Short mmCIF file of C-alpha atoms and ligand atoms in Angstrom, two decimals:
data_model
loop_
_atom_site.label_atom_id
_atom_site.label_comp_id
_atom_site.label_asym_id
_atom_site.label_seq_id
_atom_site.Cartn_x
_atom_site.Cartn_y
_atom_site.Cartn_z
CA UNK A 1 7.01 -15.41 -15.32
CA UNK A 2 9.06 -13.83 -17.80
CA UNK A 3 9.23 -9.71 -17.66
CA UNK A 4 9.57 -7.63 -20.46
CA UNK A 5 12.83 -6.04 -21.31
CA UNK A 6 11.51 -2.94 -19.62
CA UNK A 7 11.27 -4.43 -15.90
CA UNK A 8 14.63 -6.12 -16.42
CA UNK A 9 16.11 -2.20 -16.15
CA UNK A 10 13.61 -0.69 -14.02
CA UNK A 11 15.86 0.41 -10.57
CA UNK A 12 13.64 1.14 -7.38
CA UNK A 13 13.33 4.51 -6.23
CA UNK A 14 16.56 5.09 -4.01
CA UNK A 15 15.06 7.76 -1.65
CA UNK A 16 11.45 5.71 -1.14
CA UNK A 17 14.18 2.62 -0.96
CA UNK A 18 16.12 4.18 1.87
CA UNK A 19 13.03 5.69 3.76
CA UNK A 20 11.28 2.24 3.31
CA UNK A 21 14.38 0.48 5.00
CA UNK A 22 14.50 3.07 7.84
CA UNK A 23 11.03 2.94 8.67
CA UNK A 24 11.32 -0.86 8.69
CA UNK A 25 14.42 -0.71 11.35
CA UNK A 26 12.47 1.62 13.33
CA UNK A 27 9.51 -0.95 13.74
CA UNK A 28 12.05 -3.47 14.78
CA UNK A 29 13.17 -1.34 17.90
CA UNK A 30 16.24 -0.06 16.18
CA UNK A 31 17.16 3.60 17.15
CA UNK A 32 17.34 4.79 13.50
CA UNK A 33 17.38 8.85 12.81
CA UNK A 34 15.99 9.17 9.26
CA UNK A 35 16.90 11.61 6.59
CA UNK A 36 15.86 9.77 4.32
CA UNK A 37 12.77 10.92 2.82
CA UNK A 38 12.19 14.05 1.14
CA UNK A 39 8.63 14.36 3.31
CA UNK A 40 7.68 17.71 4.87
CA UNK A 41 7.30 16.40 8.92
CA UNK A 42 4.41 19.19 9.45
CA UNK A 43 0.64 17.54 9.64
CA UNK A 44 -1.49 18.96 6.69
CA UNK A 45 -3.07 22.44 7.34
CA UNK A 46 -6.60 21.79 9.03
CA UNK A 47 -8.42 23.83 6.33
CA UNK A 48 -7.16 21.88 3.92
CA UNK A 49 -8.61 18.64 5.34
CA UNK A 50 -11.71 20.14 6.21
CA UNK A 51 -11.72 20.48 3.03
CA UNK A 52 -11.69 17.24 2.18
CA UNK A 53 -13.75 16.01 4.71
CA UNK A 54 -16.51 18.36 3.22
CA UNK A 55 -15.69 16.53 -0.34
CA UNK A 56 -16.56 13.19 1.22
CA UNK A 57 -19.36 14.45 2.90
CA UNK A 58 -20.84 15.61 0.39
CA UNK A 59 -20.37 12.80 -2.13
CA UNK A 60 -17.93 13.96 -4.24
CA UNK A 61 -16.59 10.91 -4.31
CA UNK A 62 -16.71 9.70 -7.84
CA UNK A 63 -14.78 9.84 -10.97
CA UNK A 64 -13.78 13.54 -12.49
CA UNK A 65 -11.93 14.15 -15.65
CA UNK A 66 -9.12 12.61 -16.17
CA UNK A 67 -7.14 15.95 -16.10
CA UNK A 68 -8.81 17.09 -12.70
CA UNK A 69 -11.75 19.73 -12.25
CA UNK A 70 -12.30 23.29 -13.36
CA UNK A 71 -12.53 24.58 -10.18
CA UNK A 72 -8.86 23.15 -9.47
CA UNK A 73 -7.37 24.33 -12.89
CA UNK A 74 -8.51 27.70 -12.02
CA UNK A 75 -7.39 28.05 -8.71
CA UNK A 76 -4.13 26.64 -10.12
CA UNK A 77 -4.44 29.73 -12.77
CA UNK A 78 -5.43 32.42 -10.07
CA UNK A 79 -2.23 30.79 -8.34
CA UNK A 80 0.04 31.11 -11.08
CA UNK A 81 -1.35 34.13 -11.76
CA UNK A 82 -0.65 36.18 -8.74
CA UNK A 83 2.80 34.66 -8.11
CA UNK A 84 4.21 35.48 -11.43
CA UNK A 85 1.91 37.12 -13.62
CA UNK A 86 1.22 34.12 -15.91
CA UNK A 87 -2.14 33.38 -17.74
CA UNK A 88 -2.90 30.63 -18.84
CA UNK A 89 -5.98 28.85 -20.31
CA UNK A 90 -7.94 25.82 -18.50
CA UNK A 91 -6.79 23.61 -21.55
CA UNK A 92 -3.26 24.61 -20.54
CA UNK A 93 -3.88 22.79 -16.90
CA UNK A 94 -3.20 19.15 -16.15
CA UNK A 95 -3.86 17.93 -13.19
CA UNK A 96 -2.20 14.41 -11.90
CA UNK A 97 -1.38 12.21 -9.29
CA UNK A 98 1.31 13.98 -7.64
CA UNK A 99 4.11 15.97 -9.91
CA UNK A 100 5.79 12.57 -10.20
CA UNK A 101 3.15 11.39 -12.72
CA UNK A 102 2.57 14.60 -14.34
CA UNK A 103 5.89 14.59 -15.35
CA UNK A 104 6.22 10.57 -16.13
CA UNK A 105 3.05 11.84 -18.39
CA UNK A 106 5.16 14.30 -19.85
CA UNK A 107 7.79 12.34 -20.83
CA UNK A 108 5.84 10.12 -22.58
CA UNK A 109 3.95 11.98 -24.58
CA UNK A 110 7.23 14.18 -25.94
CA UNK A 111 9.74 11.66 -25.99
CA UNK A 112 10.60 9.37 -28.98
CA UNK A 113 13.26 6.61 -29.14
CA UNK A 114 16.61 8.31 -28.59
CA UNK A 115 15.59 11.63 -27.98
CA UNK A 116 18.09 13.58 -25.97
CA UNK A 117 16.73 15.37 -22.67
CA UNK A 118 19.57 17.52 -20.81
CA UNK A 119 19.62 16.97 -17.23
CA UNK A 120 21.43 19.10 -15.02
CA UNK A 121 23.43 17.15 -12.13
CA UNK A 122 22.96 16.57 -9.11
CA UNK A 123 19.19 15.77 -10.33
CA UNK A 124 16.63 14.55 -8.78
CA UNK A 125 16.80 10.16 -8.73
CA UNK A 126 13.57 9.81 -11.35
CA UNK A 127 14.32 12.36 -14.12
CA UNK A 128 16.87 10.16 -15.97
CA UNK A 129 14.95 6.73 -14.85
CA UNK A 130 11.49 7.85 -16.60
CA UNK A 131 13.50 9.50 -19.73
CA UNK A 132 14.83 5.94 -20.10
CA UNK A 133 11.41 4.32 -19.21
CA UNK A 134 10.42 6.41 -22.15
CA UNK A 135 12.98 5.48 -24.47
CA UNK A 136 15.05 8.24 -24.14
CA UNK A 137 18.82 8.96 -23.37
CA UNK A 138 19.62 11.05 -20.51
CA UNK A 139 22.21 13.48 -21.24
CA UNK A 140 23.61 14.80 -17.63
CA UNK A 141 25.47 17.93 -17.28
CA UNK A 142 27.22 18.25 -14.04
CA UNK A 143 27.00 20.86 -11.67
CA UNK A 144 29.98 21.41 -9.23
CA UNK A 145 29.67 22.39 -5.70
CA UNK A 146 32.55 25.08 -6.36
CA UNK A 147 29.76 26.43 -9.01
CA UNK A 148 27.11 26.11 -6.98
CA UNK A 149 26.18 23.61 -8.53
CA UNK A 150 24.67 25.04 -11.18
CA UNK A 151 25.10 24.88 -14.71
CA UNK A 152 25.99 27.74 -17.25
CA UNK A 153 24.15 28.45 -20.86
CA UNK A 154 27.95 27.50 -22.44
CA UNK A 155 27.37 23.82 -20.59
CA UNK A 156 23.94 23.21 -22.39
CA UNK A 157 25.41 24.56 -25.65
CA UNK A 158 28.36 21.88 -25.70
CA UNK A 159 26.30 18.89 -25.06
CA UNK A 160 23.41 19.63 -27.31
CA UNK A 161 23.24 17.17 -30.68
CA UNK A 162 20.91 16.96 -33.44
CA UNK A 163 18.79 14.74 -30.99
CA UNK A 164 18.48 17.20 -27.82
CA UNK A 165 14.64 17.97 -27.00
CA UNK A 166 14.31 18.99 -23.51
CA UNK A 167 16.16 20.36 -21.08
CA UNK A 168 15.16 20.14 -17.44
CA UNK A 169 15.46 22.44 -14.71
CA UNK A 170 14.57 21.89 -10.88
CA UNK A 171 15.31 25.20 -9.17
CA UNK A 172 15.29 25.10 -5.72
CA UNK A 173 17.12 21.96 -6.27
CA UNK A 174 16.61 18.73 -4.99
CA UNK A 175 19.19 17.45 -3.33
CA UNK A 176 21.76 20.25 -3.37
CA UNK A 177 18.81 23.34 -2.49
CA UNK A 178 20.77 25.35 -5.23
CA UNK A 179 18.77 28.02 -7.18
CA UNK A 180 19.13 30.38 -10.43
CA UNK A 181 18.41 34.03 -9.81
CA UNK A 182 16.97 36.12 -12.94
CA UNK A 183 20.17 36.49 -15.22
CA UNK A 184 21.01 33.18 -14.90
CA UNK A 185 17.72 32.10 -15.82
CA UNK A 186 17.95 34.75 -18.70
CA UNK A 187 21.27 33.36 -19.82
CA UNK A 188 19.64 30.04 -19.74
CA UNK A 189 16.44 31.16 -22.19
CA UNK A 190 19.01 32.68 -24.38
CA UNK A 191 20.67 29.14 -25.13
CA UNK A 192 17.55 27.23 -25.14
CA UNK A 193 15.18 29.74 -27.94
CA UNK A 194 18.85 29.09 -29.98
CA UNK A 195 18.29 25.32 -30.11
CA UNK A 196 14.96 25.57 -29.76
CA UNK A 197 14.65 23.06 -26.43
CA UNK A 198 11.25 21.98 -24.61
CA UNK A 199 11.95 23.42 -21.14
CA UNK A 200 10.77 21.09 -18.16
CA UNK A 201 10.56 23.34 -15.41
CA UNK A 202 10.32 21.41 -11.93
CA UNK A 203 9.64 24.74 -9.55
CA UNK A 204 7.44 22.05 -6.89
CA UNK A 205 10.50 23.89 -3.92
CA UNK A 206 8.90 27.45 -5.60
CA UNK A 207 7.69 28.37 -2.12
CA UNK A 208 10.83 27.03 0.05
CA UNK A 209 12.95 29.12 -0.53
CA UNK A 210 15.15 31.12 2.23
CA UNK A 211 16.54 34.88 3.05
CA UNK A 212 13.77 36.47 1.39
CA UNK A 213 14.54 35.38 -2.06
CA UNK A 214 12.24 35.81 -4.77
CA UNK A 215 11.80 32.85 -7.01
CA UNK A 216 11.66 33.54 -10.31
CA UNK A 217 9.36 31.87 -12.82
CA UNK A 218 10.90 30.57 -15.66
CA UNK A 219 7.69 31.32 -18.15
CA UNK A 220 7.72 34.31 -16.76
CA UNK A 221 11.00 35.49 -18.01
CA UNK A 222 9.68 36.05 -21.93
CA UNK A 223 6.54 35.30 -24.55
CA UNK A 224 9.37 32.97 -25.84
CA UNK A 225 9.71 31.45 -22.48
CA UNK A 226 6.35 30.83 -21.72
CA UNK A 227 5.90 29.03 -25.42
CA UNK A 228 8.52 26.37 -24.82
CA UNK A 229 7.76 25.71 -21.19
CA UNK A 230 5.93 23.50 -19.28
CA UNK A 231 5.98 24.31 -15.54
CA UNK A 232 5.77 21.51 -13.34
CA UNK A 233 4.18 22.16 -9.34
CA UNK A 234 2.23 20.30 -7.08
CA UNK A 235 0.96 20.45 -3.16
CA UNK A 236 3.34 18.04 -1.90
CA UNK A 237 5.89 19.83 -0.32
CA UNK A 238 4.58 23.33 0.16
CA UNK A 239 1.27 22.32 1.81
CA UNK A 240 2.58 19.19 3.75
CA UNK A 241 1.15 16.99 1.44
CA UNK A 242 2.86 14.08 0.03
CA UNK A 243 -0.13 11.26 0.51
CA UNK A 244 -2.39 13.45 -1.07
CA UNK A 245 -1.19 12.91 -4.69
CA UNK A 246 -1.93 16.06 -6.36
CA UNK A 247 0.53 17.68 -8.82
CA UNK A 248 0.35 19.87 -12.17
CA UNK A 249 1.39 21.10 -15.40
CA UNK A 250 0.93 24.10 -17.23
CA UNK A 251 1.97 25.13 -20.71
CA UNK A 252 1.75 24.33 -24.29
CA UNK A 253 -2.17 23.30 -24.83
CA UNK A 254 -1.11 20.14 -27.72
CA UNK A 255 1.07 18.36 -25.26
CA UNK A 256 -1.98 18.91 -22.03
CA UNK A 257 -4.06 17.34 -24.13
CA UNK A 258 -1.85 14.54 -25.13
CA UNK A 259 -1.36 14.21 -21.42
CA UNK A 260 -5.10 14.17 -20.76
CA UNK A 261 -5.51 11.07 -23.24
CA UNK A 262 -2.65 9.49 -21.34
CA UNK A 263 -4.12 9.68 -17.94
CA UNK A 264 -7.21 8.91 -19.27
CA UNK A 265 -5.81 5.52 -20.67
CA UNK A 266 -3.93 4.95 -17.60
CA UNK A 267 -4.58 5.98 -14.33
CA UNK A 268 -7.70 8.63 -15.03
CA UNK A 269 -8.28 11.16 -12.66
CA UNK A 270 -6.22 12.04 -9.40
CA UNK A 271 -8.22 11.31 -6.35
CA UNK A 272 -11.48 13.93 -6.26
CA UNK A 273 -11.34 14.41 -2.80
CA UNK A 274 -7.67 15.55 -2.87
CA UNK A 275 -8.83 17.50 -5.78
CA UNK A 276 -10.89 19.75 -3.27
CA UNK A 277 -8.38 19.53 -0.66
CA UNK A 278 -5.85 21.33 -2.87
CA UNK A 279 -8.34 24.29 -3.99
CA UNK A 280 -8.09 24.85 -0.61
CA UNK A 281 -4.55 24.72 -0.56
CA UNK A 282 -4.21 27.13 -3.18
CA UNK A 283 -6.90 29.28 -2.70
CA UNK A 284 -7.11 29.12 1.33
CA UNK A 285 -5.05 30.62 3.94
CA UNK A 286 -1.36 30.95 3.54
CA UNK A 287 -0.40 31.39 6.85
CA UNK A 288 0.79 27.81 7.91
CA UNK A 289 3.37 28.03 3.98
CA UNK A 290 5.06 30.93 6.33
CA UNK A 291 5.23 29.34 9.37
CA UNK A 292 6.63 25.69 7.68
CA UNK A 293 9.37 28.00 5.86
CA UNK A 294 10.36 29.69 8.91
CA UNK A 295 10.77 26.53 10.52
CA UNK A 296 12.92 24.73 7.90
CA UNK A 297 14.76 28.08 7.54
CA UNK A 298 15.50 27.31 11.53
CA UNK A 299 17.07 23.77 10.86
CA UNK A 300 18.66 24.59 7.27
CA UNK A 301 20.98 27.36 9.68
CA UNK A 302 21.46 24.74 12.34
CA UNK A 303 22.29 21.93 9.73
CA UNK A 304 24.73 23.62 7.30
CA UNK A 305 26.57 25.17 9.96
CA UNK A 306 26.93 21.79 11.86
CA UNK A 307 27.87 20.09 9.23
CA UNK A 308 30.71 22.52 7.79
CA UNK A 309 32.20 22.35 10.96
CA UNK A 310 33.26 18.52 11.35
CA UNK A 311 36.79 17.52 9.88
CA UNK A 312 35.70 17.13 6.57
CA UNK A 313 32.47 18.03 5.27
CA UNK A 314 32.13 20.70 3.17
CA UNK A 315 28.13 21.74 2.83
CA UNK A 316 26.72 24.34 0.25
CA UNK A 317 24.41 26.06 2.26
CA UNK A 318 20.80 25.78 0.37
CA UNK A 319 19.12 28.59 -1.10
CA UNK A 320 15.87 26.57 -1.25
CA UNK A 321 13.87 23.33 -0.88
CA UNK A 322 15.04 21.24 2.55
CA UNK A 323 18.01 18.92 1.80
CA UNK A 324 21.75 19.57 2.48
CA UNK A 325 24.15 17.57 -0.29
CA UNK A 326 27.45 17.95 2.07
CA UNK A 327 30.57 16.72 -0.15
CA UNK A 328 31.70 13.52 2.34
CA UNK A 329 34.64 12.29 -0.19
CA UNK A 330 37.38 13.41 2.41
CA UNK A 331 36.27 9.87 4.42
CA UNK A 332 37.32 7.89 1.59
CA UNK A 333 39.78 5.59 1.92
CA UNK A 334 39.45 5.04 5.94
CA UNK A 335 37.94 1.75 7.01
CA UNK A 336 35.81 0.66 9.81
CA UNK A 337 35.27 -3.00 10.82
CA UNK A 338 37.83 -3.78 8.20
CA UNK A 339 35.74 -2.39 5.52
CA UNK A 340 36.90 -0.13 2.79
CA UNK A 341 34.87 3.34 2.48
CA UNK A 342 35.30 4.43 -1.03
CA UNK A 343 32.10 5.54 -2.32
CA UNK A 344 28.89 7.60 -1.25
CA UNK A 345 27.13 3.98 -0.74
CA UNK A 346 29.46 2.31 1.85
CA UNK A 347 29.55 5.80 3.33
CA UNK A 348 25.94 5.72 3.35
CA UNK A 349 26.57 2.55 5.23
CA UNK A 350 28.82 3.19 7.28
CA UNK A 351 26.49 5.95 8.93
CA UNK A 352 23.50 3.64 8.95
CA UNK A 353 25.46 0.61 10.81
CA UNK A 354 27.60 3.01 13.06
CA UNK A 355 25.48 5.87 13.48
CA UNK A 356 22.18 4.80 13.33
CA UNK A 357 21.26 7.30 10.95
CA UNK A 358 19.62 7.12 7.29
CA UNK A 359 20.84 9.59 4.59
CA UNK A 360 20.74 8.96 0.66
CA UNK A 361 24.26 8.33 -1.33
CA UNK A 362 25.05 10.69 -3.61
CA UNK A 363 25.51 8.69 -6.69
CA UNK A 364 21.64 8.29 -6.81
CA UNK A 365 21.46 11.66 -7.66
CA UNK A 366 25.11 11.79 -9.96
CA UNK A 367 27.54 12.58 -7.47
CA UNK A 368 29.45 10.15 -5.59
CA UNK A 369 30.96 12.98 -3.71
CA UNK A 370 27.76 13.75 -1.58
CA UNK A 371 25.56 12.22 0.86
CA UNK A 372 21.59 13.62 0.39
CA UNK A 373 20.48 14.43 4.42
CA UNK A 374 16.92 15.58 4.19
CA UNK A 375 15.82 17.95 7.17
CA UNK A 376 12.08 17.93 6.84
CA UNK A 377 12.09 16.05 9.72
CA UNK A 378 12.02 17.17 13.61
CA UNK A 379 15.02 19.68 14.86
CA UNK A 380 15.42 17.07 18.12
CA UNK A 381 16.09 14.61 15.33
CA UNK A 382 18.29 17.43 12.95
CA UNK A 383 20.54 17.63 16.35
CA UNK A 384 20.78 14.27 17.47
CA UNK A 385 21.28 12.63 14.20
CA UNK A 386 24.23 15.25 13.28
CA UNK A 387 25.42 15.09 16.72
CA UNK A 388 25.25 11.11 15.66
CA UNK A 389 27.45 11.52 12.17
CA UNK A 390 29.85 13.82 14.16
CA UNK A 391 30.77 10.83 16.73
CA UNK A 392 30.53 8.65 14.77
CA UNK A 393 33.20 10.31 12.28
CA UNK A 394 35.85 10.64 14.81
CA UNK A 395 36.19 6.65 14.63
CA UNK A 396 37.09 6.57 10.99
N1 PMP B 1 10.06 16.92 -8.34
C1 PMP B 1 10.98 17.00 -7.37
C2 PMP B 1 12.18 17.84 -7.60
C3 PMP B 1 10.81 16.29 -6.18
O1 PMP B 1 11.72 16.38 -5.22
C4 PMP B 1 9.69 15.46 -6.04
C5 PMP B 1 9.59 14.52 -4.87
N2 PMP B 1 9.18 15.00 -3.81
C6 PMP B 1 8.74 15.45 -7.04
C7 PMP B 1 8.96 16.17 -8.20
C8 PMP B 1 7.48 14.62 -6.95
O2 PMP B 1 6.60 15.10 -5.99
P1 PMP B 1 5.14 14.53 -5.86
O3 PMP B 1 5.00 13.39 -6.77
O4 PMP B 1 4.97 14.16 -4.43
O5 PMP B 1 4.21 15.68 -6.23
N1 LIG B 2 10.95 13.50 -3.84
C1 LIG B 2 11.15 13.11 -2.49
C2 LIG B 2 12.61 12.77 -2.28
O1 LIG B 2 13.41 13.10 -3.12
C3 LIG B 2 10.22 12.00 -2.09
C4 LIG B 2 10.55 10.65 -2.63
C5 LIG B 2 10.38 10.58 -4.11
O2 LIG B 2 9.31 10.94 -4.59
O3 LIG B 2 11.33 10.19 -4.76
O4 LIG B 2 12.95 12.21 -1.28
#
């Protein structure tokens, strides 16, 4: 059958590729340690599936509006609302299937062929994909480690054009677990009320984050702020809940609504018994958030200093979310089996074959530098797998 030009350029997802192929090794009896995906470990909090036990129990099983129920919206509000003072208005709520669609919604319904949409580097692998799916032209701005990897107000300036719409910020960062504290953010505002930019603010890492930091809102910063944002969040990753599918936006009441006609041409609503599972989430007990962020606190220590101290590897140690983005490029150049290493991919390789161990190459998310090792996954595994890259290093 022929595709349209459209498949012909979509690329799979490299981190559901890589977690996909370890999974698949594993079944086969392989020994594989994966750090692959970017999946909290931790079972979902038992109120939260009573929850949605009590959903199906009850028969709320059927179709809701497309851009999720009132009761959600305003526990999302109450949410958003005691974490950072924010108000907003149920028509300012959409709910999705998982932040992923919200913000391939989002996309769609601001971008028009050849709008620009700045996107800080190292980014997450589906920003520029769905800009492109949209018809847009990603315009990355990179982020060095030395910076911490962050990007400054004069960065944006220089690369905006006649053409630049939105820019997008994840803070904490997926992959490098970077994150902005107030001035920066300020700084940022400053440049983006000046060329009058969308903001897309991915905060979905709002409540990993590690020494006691306060995350700060980026709505929250101004009025003007608030106006040109739309805040991005979901349940995946605080709550331990990535099959669950429930994710949100919040902001500018035109572009919900164009969102709302979207979904309801397209998917309609997300699932309405995850719907009721994720009032719960919000609305529920905390206690387990605390406990999950002490825990990945525990292996983000153990994994950054690990790392930074094999011949090598030099590893930002993350403010936020749970992956380490250690700069590998020091290995290129040596060979194994009479192969060449001289990118993030045969590195990524090179660990896989000789180390039995899944990580992510860099250049999915715009550095070839890096390697992406996610530690939402078991401490046993965090020390055997970097016990793993460690031998297996001293070969090269
Ligand atoms: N934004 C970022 C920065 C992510 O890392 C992810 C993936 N976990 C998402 C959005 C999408 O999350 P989900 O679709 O599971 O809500
Ligand atoms: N966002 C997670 C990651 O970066 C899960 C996979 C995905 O949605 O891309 O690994």
């Amino acid at each position: 059958m022929k595709l349209s030009k459209l498949a012909k350029t979509l690329k799979p997802s490299a981190t559901l590729a890589i977690t996909a192929k370890a999974k698949e090794l594993k079944s086969k009896g392989i020994d594989i340690i994966g750090f692959g995906a970017g999946e909290p470990d931790f079972d979902t909090p038992d109120n939260i599936k009573d929850a949605a036990k009590q959903s199906i129990d009850s028969g709320f099983t059927k179709y809701t509006a497309a851009s999720g129920i009132v009761e959600l919206k305003e526990a999302i509000r109450n949410r958003i609302y005691s974490d950072y003072g924010l108000k907003y208005e149920n028509n300012q709520i959409l709910v999705g299937s998982g932040a992923k669609h919200v913000l391939y919604n989002l996309f769609n319904v601001l971008i028009d062929e050849n709008d620009e949409v700045l996107i800080p580097a190292p980014y997450w692998v589906s920003y520029p994909e769905q800009v492109k799916i949209c018809g847009g032209v990603p315009v990355i701005l990179n982020g060095s480690q030395e910076d911490d990897f962050k990007v400054t107000p004069k960065q944006i300036l220089s690369r905006c054009s006649k053409k630049t719409k939105i820019l997008v910020l994840n803070y904490p960062s997926n992959p490098t677990g970077a994150t902005y504290n107030r001035k920066e953010l300020e700084e940022i505002a400053e440049v983006a009320k000046e060329k009058n930019l969308i903001v897309l603010s991915d905060e979905i890492y709002d409540k990993i984050i590690y020494s006691g930091e306060k995350h700060v809102s980026f709505p929250e910063l101004s009025e003007d702020t608030k106006e040109r944002t739309i805040l991005i969040n979901g349940v995946s990753k605080t709550y331990s809940m990535t099959g669950w599918r429930i994710g949100y936006a919040a902001g500018n009441s035109d572009v919900i609504s164009a969102m709302n006609n979207l979904s309801g041409q397209s998917t309609s609503n997300p699932t309405s018994i995850s719907q009721k599972a994720a009032i719960e989430a919000f609305s529920g007990d905390q206690q387990k958030v605390t406990e999950m962020l002490k825990e990945f606190e525990i292996r983000k220590d153990f994994i950054s200093s690990f790392l930074n101290k094999i011949e090598g590897i030099k590893c930002f140690v993350p403010r936020g979310a749970f992956y380490v983005f250690p700069d590998i490029s020091y290995y290129f150049g040596k060979k194994y089996k009479g192969k060449n290493i001289s990118n993030s991919i045969d590195f990524t390789d090179f660990l896989l074959e000789e180390a039995k161990v899944a990580v992510v190459p860099g250049i999915e998310f715009g550095s070839d530098n890096h390697i992406r090792i996610s530690y939402a996954t078991s401490i046993e595994d965090i020390k055997e797998g970097t016990k793993r890259i460690k031998e297996s290093l001293k070969d090269l």
